[in-house]
Amino acid sequence: MPKFKVLLTDRPWSNWEIEQKILSAADAEIIAAPNGDEATLVDLAQDCDAIGTCWAQVTEAVIKAAPRCRGIARFGIGLDNIAVDTATQLNIPVTYVPDYCVGEVADHTLALILACARNVAFFHARTKMEEYDLSAAPTMRRLSECVLGLVGLGRIGSEVAARARAFGMRTLAHTPSGNPRSSGCEMVSFDELLDRSDFVSLHCPLTPQSRGMFGLPQFQRMQPSAFLINTSRGGVIVTDDLWSALKNNEIAGAALDVFDPEPPDLSQPLYLDPRVIVTPHAAFVSQQSLAELRNRVARQIADMLHARQPEHLVNPQI
């Protein structure tokens, strides 16, 4: 009989084989949640010694329902789905993996920028409908004469900047600190970035300060020929305002990989508009990135179960 029980809330991959191998060696069994509803997680957490979560909400109620909990691990970079303050108050360590999938998300961001710039999605959709008409497409511009504005300049934003410059783009960035982080970006105010950018790409975490930071005033400040790219968090954008801006031709288009809520209602007119490219939260995915993520999180959980210091501890003060 294993000594420990580990609640795993959700996954975008097919099985728990990688996690099972590592956690079995740590004398732990996996309790796989059938869904991520709070009531379900509260019930399952009661006799578990650790929690691992991808996108499911590990709320204050879930954490307080787990008196034996020795650690909570996020399968990912952001922490907005974990009540970290509650965990800290209860002396429960929380971990994440802030340095995986950096290349994948940067590549996906550039793919979306190129798709917007070269009308790739537009032409693909039209030719599948047996229309072969170059003149039907929106105007295209030379990428090397375009400006990319990055909102957020962490690991991913810096990698996006490097890739964009390889295409000849000029890069601007805005962060609360104003630190260029050796990225080579020109640091500007938020308003100046919106004024000058042909592409605005979001790479900021979802916090109380960033939630809804892109609403109608921001879209109205952007150039009518500009595109919005989001591979960060859906909650940074006010979705209704984005649709309003597109209807009024206040921006040229958008490419979205993240949504609030997820999955989005794809029957909504925003997602049916040909000026909007949608991918299903796919930016972080590659065979290699998923294997790395799963191995590292399983080892973090094993370390916390056995009172060892895990990597990337969010709340070391405990």
Coordinates of C-alpha atoms in Angstrom, one line a residue:
M1 CA 0.0 0.0 0.0
P2 CA 1.6 3.3 -1.1
K3 CA 2.4 5.8 1.7
F4 CA 1.1 8.9 -0.1
K5 CA -1.8 9.9 -2.3
V6 CA -1.4 12.6 -5.0
L7 CA -4.4 14.3 -6.5
L8 CA -3.9 15.2 -10.1
T9 CA -6.7 17.5 -11.3
D10 CA -6.5 17.6 -15.1
R11 CA -4.3 17.2 -18.1
P12 CA -4.2 18.0 -21.9
W13 CA -2.3 14.7 -22.6
S14 CA -3.6 11.2 -22.8
N15 CA -2.5 9.5 -19.6
W16 CA -0.5 9.8 -16.4
E17 CA 2.2 7.2 -17.3
I18 CA 5.2 9.6 -16.8
E19 CA 3.9 10.9 -13.5
Q20 CA 3.0 7.4 -12.4
K21 CA 6.5 6.1 -12.9
I22 CA 8.1 8.9 -10.9
L23 CA 5.5 9.0 -8.1
S24 CA 5.4 5.2 -7.7
A25 CA 9.1 5.3 -7.0
A26 CA 8.3 8.0 -4.3
D27 CA 5.8 5.6 -2.6
A28 CA 2.8 7.5 -3.9
E29 CA -0.4 6.6 -5.8
I30 CA -2.2 8.9 -8.2
I31 CA -5.8 10.0 -7.6
A32 CA -7.0 11.3 -10.9
A33 CA -9.9 13.7 -10.8
P34 CA -12.8 13.0 -13.2
N35 CA -13.3 16.7 -13.6
G36 CA -12.0 20.0 -12.3
D37 CA -15.1 21.2 -10.5
E38 CA -14.4 22.7 -7.1
A39 CA -16.8 20.3 -5.3
T40 CA -15.1 17.3 -6.9
L41 CA -11.6 18.5 -6.0
V42 CA -12.7 19.4 -2.4
D43 CA -14.0 15.9 -2.0
L44 CA -10.9 14.2 -3.4
A45 CA -8.4 16.4 -1.7
Q46 CA -9.5 15.4 1.8
D47 CA -7.1 12.4 2.2
C48 CA -4.4 13.5 -0.3
D49 CA -0.8 14.4 0.5
A50 CA -0.1 16.6 -2.6
I51 CA -2.0 18.2 -5.5
G52 CA -0.8 18.7 -9.1
T53 CA -2.8 20.9 -11.4
C54 CA -2.7 22.0 -15.0
W55 CA -5.6 24.4 -15.6
A56 CA -8.1 23.4 -12.9
Q57 CA -8.7 25.9 -10.1
V58 CA -7.0 24.9 -6.8
T59 CA -9.1 27.3 -4.7
E60 CA -8.9 28.3 -1.1
A61 CA -11.7 25.7 -0.4
V62 CA -9.8 22.9 -2.1
I63 CA -6.6 23.7 -0.2
K64 CA -8.3 23.9 3.2
A65 CA -10.0 20.6 2.5
A66 CA -6.6 18.9 2.3
P67 CA -5.2 18.8 5.9
R68 CA -2.4 16.4 4.9
C69 CA -1.3 18.4 1.9
R70 CA 2.5 18.7 1.7
G71 CA 2.7 20.5 -1.6
I72 CA 0.9 21.9 -4.6
A73 CA 2.5 21.8 -8.1
R74 CA 1.5 23.6 -11.2
F75 CA 1.9 21.9 -14.6
G76 CA 2.8 25.2 -16.2
I77 CA 4.2 28.8 -15.8
G78 CA 1.3 30.9 -14.5
L79 CA -0.1 30.7 -11.0
D80 CA -3.4 32.4 -11.4
N81 CA -5.3 29.2 -10.9
I82 CA -3.8 28.4 -7.4
A83 CA -4.7 30.2 -4.2
V84 CA -1.0 30.7 -3.4
D85 CA -1.7 33.0 -0.4
T86 CA -3.9 30.4 1.2
A87 CA -1.2 27.7 0.7
T88 CA 1.4 30.0 2.2
Q89 CA -0.7 30.7 5.2
L90 CA -1.0 27.0 5.8
N91 CA 2.7 26.4 5.3
I92 CA 2.1 24.4 2.1
P93 CA 4.9 24.8 -0.6
V94 CA 3.8 25.7 -4.1
T95 CA 5.9 25.0 -7.2
Y96 CA 5.7 25.8 -10.9
V97 CA 7.9 25.5 -14.0
P98 CA 8.6 29.0 -15.3
D99 CA 11.4 28.0 -17.8
Y100 CA 9.8 25.3 -19.9
C101 CA 8.2 25.7 -23.4
V102 CA 9.8 29.2 -23.8
G103 CA 10.9 28.3 -27.3
E104 CA 7.6 26.8 -28.2
V105 CA 5.5 29.8 -27.2
A106 CA 8.0 32.2 -28.9
D107 CA 7.8 30.1 -32.1
H108 CA 4.0 30.0 -31.9
T109 CA 3.8 33.8 -31.4
L110 CA 6.0 34.4 -34.5
A111 CA 3.8 31.9 -36.4
L112 CA 0.7 34.0 -35.5
I113 CA 2.5 37.2 -36.5
L114 CA 3.5 35.8 -39.8
A115 CA 0.0 34.4 -40.4
C116 CA -1.5 37.8 -39.8
A117 CA 1.2 39.7 -41.9
R118 CA 0.9 37.3 -44.9
N119 CA -2.8 36.5 -44.8
V120 CA -2.1 32.8 -44.3
A121 CA -5.3 32.0 -42.5
F122 CA -7.4 34.1 -44.9
F123 CA -6.0 32.5 -48.0
H124 CA -6.2 29.0 -46.5
A125 CA -9.9 29.4 -45.6
R126 CA -10.8 30.9 -49.0
T127 CA -8.9 28.3 -51.1
K128 CA -10.7 25.5 -49.1
M129 CA -13.9 27.1 -50.3
E130 CA -12.5 26.9 -53.9
E131 CA -11.8 30.6 -54.1
Y132 CA -8.5 31.5 -55.7
D133 CA -8.4 35.3 -55.6
L134 CA -5.3 37.2 -54.5
S135 CA -7.2 40.6 -54.8
A136 CA -9.8 39.6 -52.2
A137 CA -7.2 39.7 -49.4
P138 CA -6.5 42.6 -47.0
T139 CA -3.4 44.7 -47.8
M140 CA -0.1 43.1 -46.9
R141 CA 3.0 45.0 -45.6
R142 CA 6.7 44.3 -45.7
L143 CA 7.5 42.8 -42.3
S144 CA 11.0 44.3 -42.1
E145 CA 9.3 47.8 -42.0
C146 CA 6.9 46.8 -39.2
V147 CA 7.2 47.5 -35.5
L148 CA 6.5 44.8 -32.9
G149 CA 5.4 46.0 -29.4
L150 CA 5.8 43.5 -26.6
V151 CA 3.7 43.9 -23.4
G152 CA 5.8 41.9 -21.0
L153 CA 9.5 41.0 -21.4
G154 CA 10.2 37.9 -19.5
R155 CA 11.8 34.7 -20.9
I156 CA 9.2 34.3 -23.7
G157 CA 8.9 38.0 -24.6
S158 CA 12.7 38.2 -24.9
E159 CA 12.8 35.2 -27.2
V160 CA 10.0 36.7 -29.3
A161 CA 12.0 39.9 -29.7
A162 CA 15.1 38.0 -30.9
R163 CA 13.0 36.1 -33.5
A164 CA 11.3 39.2 -34.7
R165 CA 14.5 41.0 -35.3
A166 CA 15.7 38.1 -37.4
F167 CA 12.8 39.1 -39.7
G168 CA 14.0 42.7 -39.6
M169 CA 11.3 44.0 -37.3
R170 CA 11.9 46.8 -34.9
T171 CA 11.0 45.8 -31.3
L172 CA 9.5 48.0 -28.6
A173 CA 8.6 46.7 -25.1
H174 CA 6.7 47.9 -22.0
T175 CA 7.0 46.4 -18.5
P176 CA 6.3 47.8 -15.1
S177 CA 10.0 47.9 -14.3
G178 CA 11.2 49.3 -17.6
N179 CA 14.1 46.8 -17.5
P180 CA 15.1 45.7 -21.1
R181 CA 16.7 42.5 -19.7
S182 CA 19.4 42.5 -22.4
S183 CA 16.7 42.0 -25.0
G184 CA 17.7 44.9 -27.3
C185 CA 14.2 46.3 -27.1
E186 CA 13.4 50.0 -26.9
M187 CA 11.6 50.5 -23.6
V188 CA 8.6 52.8 -23.9
S189 CA 5.4 53.7 -22.1
F190 CA 2.3 51.6 -22.6
D191 CA 0.5 54.4 -24.5
E192 CA 3.6 54.9 -26.8
L193 CA 3.7 51.2 -27.5
L194 CA 0.1 51.2 -28.6
D195 CA 0.6 54.3 -30.7
R196 CA 3.6 52.9 -32.6
S197 CA 3.2 49.2 -33.0
D198 CA 2.0 47.3 -36.1
F199 CA 1.8 44.2 -34.0
V200 CA 1.1 44.2 -30.2
S201 CA 2.0 40.9 -28.6
L202 CA 1.1 40.0 -25.0
H203 CA 3.5 38.2 -22.7
C204 CA 2.4 39.3 -19.3
P205 CA 1.1 37.2 -16.4
L206 CA -2.5 37.5 -15.3
T207 CA -2.6 39.5 -12.2
P208 CA -5.2 41.9 -10.6
Q209 CA -3.3 44.7 -12.4
S210 CA -3.2 43.1 -15.8
R211 CA -6.7 41.6 -15.9
G212 CA -8.7 43.5 -18.5
M213 CA -5.8 45.8 -19.4
F214 CA -6.7 45.6 -23.1
G215 CA -10.1 47.1 -23.4
L216 CA -11.8 49.6 -25.7
P217 CA -9.5 52.6 -24.8
Q218 CA -6.4 50.6 -25.7
F219 CA -7.9 49.2 -28.9
Q220 CA -8.9 52.7 -29.9
R221 CA -5.3 53.9 -29.3
M222 CA -3.8 51.2 -31.5
Q223 CA -3.3 51.9 -35.2
P224 CA -6.3 50.8 -37.4
S225 CA -3.8 48.6 -39.4
A226 CA -2.4 46.9 -36.2
F227 CA -2.9 43.3 -35.0
L228 CA -3.2 42.0 -31.5
I229 CA -1.4 38.7 -30.6
N230 CA -2.1 36.9 -27.4
T231 CA -0.3 33.8 -26.2
S232 CA -0.2 34.8 -22.5
R233 CA -3.6 34.7 -20.6
G234 CA -7.1 35.3 -21.9
G235 CA -8.1 37.4 -19.0
V236 CA -5.8 40.2 -20.1
I237 CA -8.2 41.1 -22.8
V238 CA -11.8 42.3 -22.5
T239 CA -13.3 40.1 -25.1
D240 CA -16.4 42.1 -25.8
D241 CA -14.3 45.2 -26.3
L242 CA -12.0 43.4 -28.8
W243 CA -15.1 42.4 -30.8
S244 CA -16.3 46.0 -30.7
A245 CA -13.0 47.3 -31.9
L246 CA -13.0 44.8 -34.8
K247 CA -16.5 45.7 -35.8
N248 CA -15.6 49.4 -35.9
N249 CA -12.3 48.7 -37.8
E250 CA -10.3 50.2 -35.0
I251 CA -7.7 47.4 -35.4
A252 CA -7.0 45.1 -38.3
G253 CA -7.2 41.8 -36.6
A254 CA -6.2 39.5 -33.8
A255 CA -4.5 36.1 -33.3
L256 CA -5.5 34.4 -30.0
D257 CA -4.2 31.2 -28.4
V258 CA -5.7 31.9 -24.9
F259 CA -9.2 32.7 -23.7
D260 CA -11.3 33.6 -20.8
P261 CA -13.1 31.3 -20.3
E262 CA -11.4 28.3 -21.8
P263 CA -12.6 26.8 -24.0
P264 CA -14.4 29.8 -25.6
D265 CA -17.8 29.7 -27.2
L266 CA -16.6 29.4 -30.8
S267 CA -20.1 30.2 -32.1
Q268 CA -19.5 33.9 -31.0
P269 CA -19.0 36.3 -33.9
L270 CA -15.6 37.3 -32.7
Y271 CA -14.2 33.8 -33.4
L272 CA -16.1 33.5 -36.7
D273 CA -14.6 36.7 -38.1
P274 CA -12.0 36.0 -40.8
R275 CA -9.7 38.6 -39.3
V276 CA -9.3 36.6 -36.1
I277 CA -7.0 33.6 -36.0
V278 CA -7.8 31.1 -33.2
T279 CA -5.6 28.2 -31.9
P280 CA -6.7 26.0 -28.9
H281 CA -4.1 27.0 -26.2
A282 CA -1.5 25.2 -28.3
A283 CA 1.5 27.5 -28.0
F284 CA 3.2 25.5 -25.2
V285 CA 2.9 22.2 -26.9
S286 CA 5.6 20.0 -28.4
Q287 CA 6.5 16.4 -27.7
Q288 CA 9.6 17.6 -25.9
S289 CA 8.1 20.3 -23.9
L290 CA 5.3 18.1 -22.5
A291 CA 7.7 15.4 -21.5
E292 CA 9.9 17.9 -19.8
L293 CA 7.0 19.5 -18.0
R294 CA 5.6 16.2 -16.7
N295 CA 8.9 14.8 -15.5
R296 CA 9.8 18.0 -13.7
V297 CA 6.5 18.5 -12.0
A298 CA 6.4 14.8 -10.9
R299 CA 9.8 15.2 -9.4
Q300 CA 8.7 18.4 -7.6
I301 CA 5.8 16.5 -6.0
A302 CA 8.1 13.7 -5.0
D303 CA 10.5 16.1 -3.4
M304 CA 7.7 17.8 -1.4
L305 CA 6.3 14.5 -0.2
H306 CA 9.6 13.6 1.2
A307 CA 10.4 17.0 2.7
R308 CA 13.1 17.8 0.1
Q309 CA 13.6 21.2 -1.4
P310 CA 11.9 21.2 -4.8
E311 CA 12.9 23.4 -7.7
H312 CA 11.1 26.6 -8.4
L313 CA 9.5 27.0 -5.0
V314 CA 7.0 30.0 -5.2
N315 CA 6.8 30.6 -1.5
P316 CA 10.2 29.9 0.1
Q317 CA 9.3 32.0 3.1
I318 CA 7.4 29.0 4.6

